[in-house]
Tab-separated table of C-alpha atoms in Angstrom:
chain	number	residue	atom	x	y	z
R	82	MET	CA	8.375	-25.570	-33.850
R	83	GLN	CA	4.587	-25.339	-34.024
R	84	LYS	CA	4.315	-22.647	-31.354
R	85	TYR	CA	6.973	-20.485	-33.044
R	86	VAL	CA	5.109	-20.628	-36.353
R	87	LEU	CA	1.846	-19.763	-34.600
R	88	TYR	CA	3.392	-16.812	-32.714
R	89	ALA	CA	4.984	-15.414	-35.872
R	90	VAL	CA	1.796	-15.677	-37.942
R	91	MET	CA	-0.339	-14.185	-35.160
R	92	ILE	CA	2.011	-11.177	-34.856
R	93	THR	CA	2.037	-10.448	-38.581
R	94	SER	CA	-1.740	-11.037	-38.877
R	95	PHE	CA	-2.280	-8.539	-36.063
R	96	ILE	CA	0.074	-5.924	-37.504
R	97	GLY	CA	-1.124	-6.378	-41.079
R	98	SER	CA	-4.741	-5.679	-40.139
R	99	MET	CA	-3.776	-2.910	-37.706
R	100	VAL	CA	-1.776	-1.096	-40.383
R	101	GLY	CA	-4.788	-1.367	-42.692
R	102	SER	CA	-7.383	-0.063	-40.221
R	103	GLY	CA	-5.306	2.255	-38.034
R	104	ILE	CA	-4.214	4.517	-40.884
R	105	ASN	CA	-7.721	6.011	-41.046
R	106	VAL	CA	-7.309	7.945	-37.797
R	107	ALA	CA	-3.926	9.247	-38.945
R	108	LEU	CA	-5.207	10.659	-42.235
R	109	PRO	CA	-6.364	14.043	-40.848
R	110	SER	CA	-2.905	14.676	-39.343
R	111	ILE	CA	-1.211	13.559	-42.566
R	112	GLY	CA	-3.505	15.816	-44.584
R	113	ARG	CA	-2.709	18.851	-42.433
R	114	GLU	CA	1.045	18.311	-42.622
R	115	PHE	CA	1.140	17.824	-46.389
R	116	ASN	CA	-1.828	20.079	-47.197
R	117	ALA	CA	-3.342	17.111	-49.068
R	118	MET	CA	-6.746	16.858	-50.727
R	119	THR	CA	-9.389	14.433	-49.426
R	120	GLY	CA	-9.132	12.309	-52.574
R	121	ASP	CA	-5.388	11.848	-52.097
R	122	LEU	CA	-5.868	10.844	-48.478
R	123	SER	CA	-8.492	8.247	-49.417
R	124	TRP	CA	-5.958	6.700	-51.800
R	125	VAL	CA	-3.408	6.510	-48.981
R	126	ALA	CA	-5.843	4.100	-47.314
R	127	ALA	CA	-7.015	2.337	-50.491
R	128	ALA	CA	-3.506	1.819	-51.938
R	129	TYR	CA	-2.778	-0.771	-49.221
R	130	LEU	CA	-5.831	-2.865	-50.201
R	131	PHE	CA	-5.057	-2.551	-53.909
R	132	GLY	CA	-1.455	-3.621	-53.382
R	133	SER	CA	-2.548	-6.685	-51.418
R	134	ALA	CA	-5.195	-7.693	-53.958
R	135	ILE	CA	-2.888	-7.299	-56.975
R	136	PHE	CA	0.038	-9.292	-55.570
R	137	ASN	CA	-1.747	-12.003	-53.543
R	138	LEU	CA	-1.882	-14.791	-56.107
R	139	PRO	CA	1.493	-14.233	-57.830
R	140	LEU	CA	3.325	-14.140	-54.501
R	141	GLY	CA	1.353	-17.106	-53.186
R	142	LYS	CA	2.571	-19.144	-56.151
R	143	ALA	CA	6.099	-17.814	-55.702
R	144	ALA	CA	6.004	-19.114	-52.115
R	145	ASP	CA	5.040	-22.581	-53.349
R	146	ILE	CA	8.005	-22.537	-55.757
R	147	LEU	CA	10.718	-20.889	-53.637
R	148	GLY	CA	9.615	-22.041	-50.182
R	149	ARG	CA	6.772	-20.743	-48.023
R	150	LYS	CA	8.899	-20.029	-44.957
R	151	ARG	CA	11.615	-18.352	-47.050
R	152	LEU	CA	9.211	-15.959	-48.751
R	153	TYR	CA	7.439	-15.323	-45.461
R	154	LYS	CA	10.707	-14.262	-43.795
R	155	ILE	CA	11.659	-12.049	-46.736
R	156	GLY	CA	8.171	-10.528	-46.621
R	157	ILE	CA	8.422	-9.730	-42.899
R	158	VAL	CA	11.781	-7.974	-43.356
R	159	MET	CA	10.679	-5.929	-46.371
R	160	PHE	CA	7.266	-5.124	-44.882
R	161	SER	CA	8.931	-3.846	-41.707
R	162	VAL	CA	11.409	-1.776	-43.732
R	163	THR	CA	8.611	-0.093	-45.714
R	164	LEU	CA	6.832	0.757	-42.465
R	165	PHE	CA	9.988	2.474	-41.210
R	166	ILE	CA	10.364	4.298	-44.547
R	167	ALA	CA	6.730	5.455	-44.370
R	168	GLY	CA	7.540	7.126	-41.070
R	169	PHE	CA	9.944	9.438	-42.940
R	170	SER	CA	7.619	10.264	-45.867
R	171	THR	CA	8.204	13.648	-47.485
R	172	SER	CA	4.925	13.938	-49.413
R	173	VAL	CA	1.486	12.377	-49.636
R	174	ASP	CA	2.332	10.943	-53.067
R	175	PHE	CA	5.367	9.173	-51.636
R	176	LEU	CA	3.273	7.827	-48.755
R	177	MET	CA	0.653	6.620	-51.230
R	178	ASP	CA	3.306	4.728	-53.192
R	179	ILE	CA	4.883	3.170	-50.121
R	180	ARG	CA	1.442	2.098	-48.862
R	181	PHE	CA	0.819	0.294	-52.168
R	182	LEU	CA	4.156	-1.469	-51.736
R	183	GLN	CA	3.272	-2.362	-48.138
R	184	GLY	CA	0.063	-4.016	-49.324
R	185	GLY	CA	1.980	-6.061	-51.868
R	186	LEU	CA	4.538	-7.145	-49.276
R	187	MET	CA	1.780	-8.058	-46.827
R	188	ALA	CA	0.550	-10.435	-49.533
R	189	MET	CA	3.993	-12.065	-49.329
R	190	VAL	CA	3.344	-12.652	-45.619
R	191	PHE	CA	-0.367	-13.444	-45.303
R	192	GLY	CA	-0.778	-16.258	-47.862
R	193	PRO	CA	2.468	-18.118	-47.065
R	194	GLY	CA	1.782	-17.639	-43.338
R	195	MET	CA	-1.559	-19.453	-43.492
R	196	ALA	CA	-0.008	-22.100	-45.748
R	197	VAL	CA	2.753	-22.759	-43.202
R	198	LEU	CA	0.161	-23.042	-40.425
R	199	ALA	CA	-1.798	-25.571	-42.479
R	200	SER	CA	1.422	-27.502	-43.170
R	201	VAL	CA	2.578	-27.590	-39.542
R	202	PHE	CA	-0.642	-28.432	-37.713
R	203	ASP	CA	-2.638	-31.630	-38.091
R	204	LYS	CA	-6.141	-31.517	-39.551
R	205	LYS	CA	-7.612	-32.443	-36.151
R	206	GLU	CA	-6.548	-29.122	-34.629
R	207	ARG	CA	-6.256	-26.940	-37.732
R	208	GLY	CA	-9.606	-25.220	-37.194
R	209	ARG	CA	-8.626	-24.120	-33.679
R	210	ILE	CA	-5.257	-22.820	-34.883
R	211	LEU	CA	-6.832	-20.920	-37.787
R	212	GLY	CA	-9.240	-19.515	-35.226
R	213	TYR	CA	-6.301	-17.983	-33.326
R	214	GLN	CA	-4.969	-16.527	-36.574
R	215	THR	CA	-8.404	-15.104	-37.422
R	216	ALA	CA	-8.735	-13.680	-33.906
R	217	SER	CA	-5.372	-11.930	-34.375
R	218	VAL	CA	-6.727	-10.263	-37.515
R	219	TYR	CA	-9.834	-9.081	-35.651
R	220	VAL	CA	-7.820	-7.795	-32.692
R	221	GLY	CA	-5.675	-5.837	-35.143
R	222	LEU	CA	-8.752	-4.395	-36.833
R	223	THR	CA	-10.153	-3.473	-33.419
R	224	CYS	CA	-6.990	-1.993	-31.935
R	225	GLY	CA	-5.922	-0.209	-35.109
R	226	PRO	CA	-8.109	2.891	-34.755
R	227	ALA	CA	-7.742	3.054	-30.951
R	228	LEU	CA	-3.972	2.580	-30.774
R	229	GLY	CA	-3.465	4.607	-33.931
R	230	GLY	CA	-5.413	7.479	-32.384
R	231	LEU	CA	-3.350	7.403	-29.186
R	232	ILE	CA	-0.064	7.238	-31.071
R	233	CYS	CA	-1.034	10.107	-33.398
R	234	GLU	CA	-2.292	12.265	-30.539
R	235	TYR	CA	0.710	11.892	-28.236
R	236	LEU	CA	3.615	11.006	-30.554
R	237	GLY	CA	2.567	12.016	-34.064
R	238	TRP	CA	1.416	10.029	-37.098
R	239	ARG	CA	4.958	9.097	-38.143
R	240	TRP	CA	5.358	7.047	-34.982
R	241	PHE	CA	2.387	4.921	-36.026
R	242	PHE	CA	4.552	3.482	-38.807
R	243	LEU	CA	7.752	3.327	-36.778
R	244	LEU	CA	6.171	1.407	-33.897
R	245	THR	CA	4.183	-1.001	-36.070
R	246	GLY	CA	7.344	-1.658	-38.090
R	247	THR	CA	9.174	-2.630	-34.903
R	248	ILE	CA	6.412	-5.028	-33.828
R	249	ALA	CA	6.190	-6.570	-37.301
R	250	ALA	CA	9.937	-7.232	-37.287
R	251	SER	CA	9.576	-9.155	-34.014
R	252	GLY	CA	7.677	-11.855	-35.904
R	253	LEU	CA	10.926	-12.720	-37.665
R	254	ILE	CA	12.500	-13.719	-34.329
R	255	PHE	CA	10.081	-16.623	-33.962
R	256	MET	CA	10.230	-17.746	-37.593
R	257	LEU	CA	14.048	-17.838	-37.493
R	258	ARG	CA	13.757	-20.655	-34.937
R	259	VAL	CA	11.876	-22.805	-37.468
R	260	LYS	CA	14.271	-24.985	-39.454
R	261	GLU	CA	11.912	-26.927	-41.719
R	262	GLU	CA	10.784	-25.634	-45.131
R	263	TRP	CA	7.606	-26.323	-47.120
R	264	TYR	CA	7.025	-26.222	-50.869
R	265	GLY	CA	4.034	-26.708	-53.122
R	266	ASP	CA	5.669	-26.729	-56.574
R	267	ARG	CA	9.401	-26.627	-55.886
R	268	GLY	CA	11.623	-25.583	-58.767
R	269	ALA	CA	8.728	-25.013	-61.178
R	270	PRO	CA	8.895	-22.133	-63.704
R	271	PHE	CA	7.052	-19.002	-62.658
R	272	ASP	CA	3.894	-18.119	-64.580
R	273	TYR	CA	4.706	-14.604	-65.835
R	274	LYS	CA	1.883	-14.464	-68.407
R	275	GLY	CA	-0.760	-15.487	-65.899
R	276	SER	CA	0.633	-13.093	-63.296
R	277	LEU	CA	0.511	-10.174	-65.733
R	278	CYS	CA	-3.087	-10.998	-66.723
R	279	TYR	CA	-4.094	-11.242	-63.071
R	280	MET	CA	-2.375	-8.008	-62.068
R	281	VAL	CA	-4.177	-6.152	-64.874
R	282	THR	CA	-7.545	-7.799	-64.246
R	283	ILE	CA	-7.943	-7.147	-60.515
R	284	PRO	CA	-7.498	-3.332	-60.498
R	285	MET	CA	-9.805	-2.906	-63.521
R	286	ILE	CA	-12.582	-4.904	-61.854
R	287	LEU	CA	-12.195	-3.268	-58.436
R	288	TYR	CA	-11.765	0.320	-59.613
R	289	GLY	CA	-14.335	-0.084	-62.377
R	290	PHE	CA	-16.995	-1.346	-59.962
R	291	SER	CA	-16.240	1.464	-57.495
R	292	LYS	CA	-16.977	3.944	-60.344
R	293	ILE	CA	-19.814	1.940	-61.912
R	294	THR	CA	-22.127	4.963	-61.947
R	295	ASP	CA	-19.758	6.669	-64.424
R	296	THR	CA	-19.283	5.664	-68.052
R	297	THR	CA	-15.555	5.192	-67.479
R	298	GLY	CA	-16.276	2.861	-64.571
R	299	ILE	CA	-18.612	0.724	-66.684
R	300	TYR	CA	-16.016	0.408	-69.446
R	301	LEU	CA	-13.284	-0.495	-66.961
R	302	PHE	CA	-15.458	-3.097	-65.246
R	303	ILE	CA	-16.404	-4.720	-68.560
R	304	ALA	CA	-12.753	-4.678	-69.658
R	305	GLY	CA	-11.872	-6.320	-66.345
R	306	LEU	CA	-14.360	-9.129	-66.953
R	307	VAL	CA	-12.894	-9.673	-70.433
R	308	ALA	CA	-9.404	-9.744	-68.922
R	309	LEU	CA	-10.662	-12.258	-66.369
R	310	GLY	CA	-11.753	-14.553	-69.187
R	311	LEU	CA	-8.309	-14.171	-70.780
R	312	PHE	CA	-6.675	-14.969	-67.434
R	313	VAL	CA	-8.681	-18.196	-67.097
R	314	TYR	CA	-7.760	-19.168	-70.685
R	315	VAL	CA	-4.054	-18.550	-70.057
R	316	GLU	CA	-4.115	-20.504	-66.804
R	317	ARG	CA	-5.865	-23.512	-68.335
R	318	HIS	CA	-3.070	-23.815	-70.901
R	319	ASN	CA	-0.187	-23.450	-68.437
R	320	SER	CA	1.379	-26.457	-66.736
R	321	HIS	CA	2.426	-24.364	-63.700
R	322	PRO	CA	-0.207	-21.605	-63.353
R	323	ILE	CA	-0.429	-19.159	-60.456
R	324	LEU	CA	-4.023	-20.372	-60.105
R	325	ASP	CA	-4.797	-23.927	-61.142
R	326	VAL	CA	-8.409	-23.647	-62.361
R	327	ASN	CA	-8.718	-27.396	-61.898
R	328	LEU	CA	-9.004	-26.616	-58.182
R	329	PHE	CA	-12.525	-25.419	-58.929
R	330	ILE	CA	-13.561	-28.136	-61.393
R	331	GLY	CA	-15.456	-30.876	-59.580
R	332	ASN	CA	-14.405	-29.449	-56.191
R	333	ARG	CA	-17.658	-28.021	-54.911
R	334	VAL	CA	-16.334	-27.425	-51.384
R	335	PHE	CA	-13.393	-25.322	-52.557
R	336	THR	CA	-15.404	-23.338	-55.120
R	337	CYS	CA	-18.412	-22.592	-52.929
R	338	SER	CA	-16.282	-21.806	-49.868
R	339	ASN	CA	-14.332	-19.144	-51.783
R	340	LEU	CA	-17.543	-17.710	-53.231
R	341	ALA	CA	-19.093	-17.649	-49.764
R	342	ALA	CA	-16.029	-15.790	-48.429
R	343	MET	CA	-16.296	-13.095	-51.093
R	344	LEU	CA	-20.050	-12.651	-50.538
R	345	HIS	CA	-19.611	-12.568	-46.772
R	346	TYR	CA	-17.024	-9.789	-46.849
R	347	ALA	CA	-19.050	-7.888	-49.455
R	348	ALA	CA	-21.968	-7.944	-47.022
R	349	THR	CA	-20.106	-7.164	-43.795
R	350	PHE	CA	-16.987	-5.057	-44.412
R	351	ALA	CA	-18.810	-1.693	-44.452
R	352	ILE	CA	-20.775	-2.348	-41.237
R	353	SER	CA	-18.406	-0.338	-39.035
R	354	PHE	CA	-18.388	2.587	-41.461
R	355	LEU	CA	-22.191	2.691	-41.717
R	356	VAL	CA	-22.857	2.251	-37.996
R	357	SER	CA	-20.284	4.954	-37.234
R	358	MET	CA	-22.076	7.313	-39.647
R	359	TYR	CA	-25.431	6.446	-38.096
R	360	LEU	CA	-24.296	6.962	-34.489
R	361	GLN	CA	-22.261	10.123	-35.035
R	362	VAL	CA	-24.084	11.961	-37.824
R	363	ILE	CA	-27.705	10.908	-37.335
R	364	CYS	CA	-27.765	10.268	-33.574
R	365	GLY	CA	-25.218	12.990	-32.724
R	366	LEU	CA	-23.075	10.780	-30.481
R	367	SER	CA	-19.367	11.295	-29.975
R	368	ALA	CA	-16.696	9.329	-31.802
R	369	THR	CA	-15.696	7.734	-28.494
R	370	VAL	CA	-19.214	6.404	-27.833
R	371	ALA	CA	-19.598	5.239	-31.442
R	372	GLY	CA	-16.253	3.457	-31.276
R	373	GLY	CA	-17.223	1.773	-28.020
R	374	VAL	CA	-20.455	0.435	-29.502
R	375	ILE	CA	-18.737	-0.832	-32.662
R	376	LEU	CA	-16.065	-2.453	-30.501
R	377	LEU	CA	-18.719	-4.905	-29.223
R	378	GLN	CA	-18.843	-6.601	-32.629
R	379	PHE	CA	-15.067	-6.989	-32.860
R	380	PHE	CA	-14.875	-8.180	-29.241
R	381	MET	CA	-17.248	-11.058	-30.002
R	382	MET	CA	-15.369	-11.859	-33.211
R	383	ALA	CA	-11.965	-11.962	-31.494
R	384	THR	CA	-13.217	-13.890	-28.463
R	385	LEU	CA	-15.193	-16.580	-30.269
R	386	SER	CA	-13.082	-17.199	-33.394
R	387	PRO	CA	-10.760	-19.786	-31.742
R	388	LYS	CA	-13.791	-21.592	-30.279
R	389	ALA	CA	-15.576	-21.555	-33.630
R	390	GLY	CA	-12.440	-22.874	-35.308
R	391	ALA	CA	-12.171	-25.684	-32.752
R	392	LEU	CA	-15.842	-26.493	-33.322
R	393	SER	CA	-15.156	-26.889	-37.041
R	394	ASP	CA	-12.573	-29.584	-36.152
R	395	LYS	CA	-15.405	-31.682	-34.733
R	396	ILE	CA	-18.331	-30.692	-36.974
R	397	ASP	CA	-18.393	-30.196	-40.747
R	398	PRO	CA	-16.878	-26.674	-41.099
R	399	GLY	CA	-19.328	-25.936	-43.916
R	400	VAL	CA	-22.251	-26.390	-41.532
R	401	VAL	CA	-20.715	-24.114	-38.888
R	402	ALA	CA	-19.900	-21.443	-41.488
R	403	SER	CA	-23.428	-21.612	-42.944
R	404	VAL	CA	-24.945	-21.023	-39.502
R	405	GLY	CA	-22.668	-18.013	-39.067
R	406	MET	CA	-23.696	-16.612	-42.449
R	407	ALA	CA	-27.392	-17.057	-41.569
R	408	ILE	CA	-26.919	-15.217	-38.265
R	409	ASN	CA	-25.257	-12.331	-40.083
R	410	SER	CA	-28.051	-12.124	-42.654
R	411	VAL	CA	-30.596	-11.749	-39.841
R	412	GLY	CA	-28.405	-9.193	-38.040
R	413	LEU	CA	-27.943	-7.091	-41.174
R	414	PHE	CA	-31.672	-7.105	-41.843
R	415	ALA	CA	-32.246	-5.939	-38.259
R	416	LEU	CA	-29.844	-3.026	-38.828
R	417	SER	CA	-31.901	-1.990	-41.875
R	418	TRP	CA	-34.689	-0.971	-39.489
R	419	LEU	CA	-32.609	1.570	-37.589
R	420	HIS	CA	-34.232	4.973	-37.121
R	421	ARG	CA	-33.384	8.214	-35.364
R	422	ASP	CA	-34.607	7.013	-31.972
R	423	SER	CA	-33.317	3.446	-32.016
R	424	SER	CA	-32.036	2.234	-28.661
R	425	LEU	CA	-28.261	2.275	-28.284
R	426	VAL	CA	-28.533	-0.984	-26.369
R	427	MET	CA	-30.383	-2.570	-29.279
R	428	VAL	CA	-27.701	-1.434	-31.741
R	429	GLY	CA	-25.019	-2.912	-29.498
R	430	LEU	CA	-26.871	-6.223	-29.161
R	431	ILE	CA	-27.322	-6.518	-32.939
R	432	LEU	CA	-23.602	-5.871	-33.470
R	433	MET	CA	-22.753	-8.527	-30.881
R	434	ILE	CA	-24.991	-11.011	-32.710
R	435	ILE	CA	-23.235	-10.153	-35.984
R	436	GLY	CA	-19.910	-10.641	-34.208
R	437	ILE	CA	-21.008	-14.147	-33.217
R	438	GLY	CA	-22.062	-14.891	-36.797
R	439	PHE	CA	-18.780	-13.531	-38.139
R	440	ALA	CA	-16.754	-15.755	-35.793
R	441	LEU	CA	-18.793	-18.823	-36.722
R	442	PHE	CA	-18.207	-18.138	-40.419
R	443	SER	CA	-14.590	-17.039	-40.855
R	444	SER	CA	-12.252	-19.608	-39.310
R	445	PRO	CA	-14.512	-22.614	-40.164
R	446	ASN	CA	-14.736	-21.379	-43.763
R	447	ASN	CA	-10.946	-21.020	-43.903
R	448	ASN	CA	-10.666	-24.535	-42.522
R	449	ALA	CA	-13.062	-25.845	-45.191
R	450	ILE	CA	-11.028	-24.232	-47.994
R	451	LEU	CA	-7.687	-25.637	-46.872
R	452	SER	CA	-9.196	-29.077	-46.206
R	453	ALA	CA	-10.612	-29.162	-49.739
R	454	CYS	CA	-7.242	-28.989	-51.514
R	455	GLN	CA	-4.035	-30.954	-51.541
R	456	PRO	CA	-1.131	-29.711	-49.359
R	457	LYS	CA	0.815	-28.618	-52.449
R	458	TYR	CA	-1.900	-26.014	-53.099
R	459	TYR	CA	-1.920	-24.495	-49.593
R	460	GLY	CA	0.006	-21.394	-50.696
R	461	THR	CA	-2.261	-20.770	-53.668
R	462	ALA	CA	-5.422	-21.480	-51.653
R	463	SER	CA	-4.407	-19.120	-48.830
R	464	SER	CA	-3.578	-16.344	-51.289
R	465	LEU	CA	-6.826	-16.907	-53.181
R	466	LEU	CA	-8.758	-16.659	-49.922
R	467	ALA	CA	-7.056	-13.333	-49.168
R	468	THR	CA	-7.966	-12.148	-52.682
R	469	MET	CA	-11.621	-13.115	-52.166
R	470	ARG	CA	-11.623	-11.183	-48.899
R	471	LEU	CA	-10.155	-8.052	-50.487
R	472	ILE	CA	-12.483	-8.213	-53.504
R	473	GLY	CA	-15.433	-8.566	-51.151
R	474	GLN	CA	-14.252	-5.589	-49.078
R	475	ALA	CA	-13.835	-3.450	-52.195
R	476	PHE	CA	-17.308	-4.408	-53.443
R	477	SER	CA	-18.763	-3.611	-50.025
R	478	MET	CA	-17.449	-0.046	-50.051
R	479	ALA	CA	-18.393	0.351	-53.722
R	480	ILE	CA	-21.999	-0.540	-52.900
R	481	VAL	CA	-21.960	2.100	-50.156
R	482	THR	CA	-20.655	4.718	-52.601
R	483	ILE	CA	-23.214	3.825	-55.267
R	484	VAL	CA	-26.227	3.921	-52.918
R	485	MET	CA	-25.043	7.178	-51.334
R	486	ASP	CA	-24.815	8.728	-54.806
R	487	VAL	CA	-28.248	7.427	-55.832
R	488	ASN	CA	-29.766	8.860	-52.648
R	489	ALA	CA	-28.002	12.192	-53.272
R	490	VAL	CA	-26.141	12.153	-49.958
R	491	LYS	CA	-23.687	15.021	-50.368
R	492	SER	CA	-22.898	16.035	-46.800
R	493	VAL	CA	-22.316	14.371	-43.440
R	494	THR	CA	-22.718	17.625	-41.506
R	495	GLY	CA	-26.370	16.926	-40.739
R	496	ALA	CA	-27.910	18.695	-43.734
R	497	ASP	CA	-28.674	15.409	-45.546
R	498	ASN	CA	-29.588	13.298	-42.526
R	499	GLU	CA	-32.906	12.098	-43.940
R	500	ALA	CA	-31.314	10.947	-47.192
R	501	LEU	CA	-28.375	9.466	-45.256
R	502	LEU	CA	-30.659	7.388	-43.024
R	503	GLU	CA	-32.599	6.093	-46.036
R	504	ALA	CA	-29.327	5.192	-47.738
R	505	ILE	CA	-28.047	3.341	-44.662
R	506	GLN	CA	-31.298	1.393	-44.384
R	507	MET	CA	-31.186	0.497	-48.079
R	508	ILE	CA	-27.537	-0.600	-47.912
R	509	PHE	CA	-28.176	-2.905	-44.960
R	510	LYS	CA	-31.103	-4.483	-46.828
R	511	ILE	CA	-28.802	-5.068	-49.827
R	512	PHE	CA	-26.133	-6.518	-47.542
R	513	SER	CA	-28.682	-8.836	-45.929
R	514	LEU	CA	-29.702	-10.073	-49.379
R	515	ILE	CA	-26.056	-10.630	-50.366
R	516	CYS	CA	-25.621	-12.635	-47.165
R	517	ALA	CA	-28.675	-14.702	-48.099
R	518	PHE	CA	-27.001	-15.585	-51.415
R	519	GLY	CA	-23.912	-16.389	-49.359
R	520	ILE	CA	-25.946	-18.892	-47.332
R	521	VAL	CA	-26.939	-20.618	-50.576
R	522	ALA	CA	-23.280	-20.752	-51.673
R	523	SER	CA	-22.217	-21.992	-48.260
R	524	LEU	CA	-24.823	-24.775	-48.157
R	525	ALA	CA	-24.091	-25.765	-51.763
R	526	ARG	CA	-20.566	-26.787	-50.797
R	527	LYS	CA	-21.788	-30.002	-49.148
R	528	LYS	CA	-19.617	-32.831	-50.416
R	529	LYS	CA	-21.093	-35.396	-52.702
R	530	GLU	CA	-21.358	-38.925	-51.371
R	531	GLY	CA	-17.955	-40.517	-51.499
R	532	GLN	CA	-16.066	-37.240	-51.821
R	533	THR	CA	-13.395	-36.709	-49.192
R	534	SER	CA	-11.136	-33.913	-48.056
R	535	TYR	CA	-7.574	-33.808	-49.404
R	536	GLU	CA	-5.552	-34.727	-46.358
């Protein structure tokens, strides 16, 4: 049973991340076919992240109530169906809508999938297993642009969705062989008020921060923070909330681990985008060379994640994750010193070091989060972790947008190269500082004397 669960979760983790990253190379072809504007195409990519972030917690709680395996299987089927439907899109608006739905359905798969893994495997080997799941995500992120490019070039962009839908559906074959079911809050009433508050709060905070340089963005962000306060109030007065705030009260490991995850992704998500801009626009290298250099980071992440996860089974996962965060802070600061004549070998080595730090952080941090809560909260904890990751990713790209605007970077044709380089250097310094705060959060999770993990 264990191997079937692992295979199913690895397949969907791979496809989920591939669908998120691979769409970027298909956007030019989609734009030409539908004569779409750049802004519309960017929302085709962003809608997937927004859908995931908005539905993560409500669907994670639904899995605890209805059954984690049941919701996972339903999610796989519906996710695969929407991928097939996307392959027959008739307009960019329709594709945008279906991508939002895909993100929401992926939330039905990702959170319950990790929760099932945590339920099936013993604590002694959980870190190693989560390492395999994390590696699957990184392989998907790595292969997405490469495989997506090949599919679009030789078969057309529609086949990107049709083929990924077929692979995603194969995950159901393994899960159908699993007979046992797992619940966290079986038969409990669903928290509709809390879900509504959450689903209003998240988009206001994310979109508001991305437009923080505009008055509208500031108002939206502030409104989102107010809505967040209302969400916490509603959840504290609900006997079956989608997010039990008591998970954070007195549970330093759980609270600091989630904060560290958000800060880590805020500091690292935009690395590939920035390095790609640096190599192609400033250094004048081809997309193939740039992709090959960036691949070094993902190769280290995918290769070392299972080993880092296994290490966290033997050593306090908080310690391992803190070391990884520290390595990334140093690597990001090193990238802030890039200039026009920086050695390509040096850039590759720095990215490999960051890849090592990323591997040391991710799966051990996931292990720390799940070990810090009772089994009945695995669905909620997994979904919350996914939400922290998506919020961090959104903040990362928002910081890039803000600094680019402040530095008046208007073009990537070479006309604004000096301003672009200054912006890239500034962003990496900011990211390094964010990572430094992440180290503080990661170290602060150390359990008090006498405190134990919930196992």
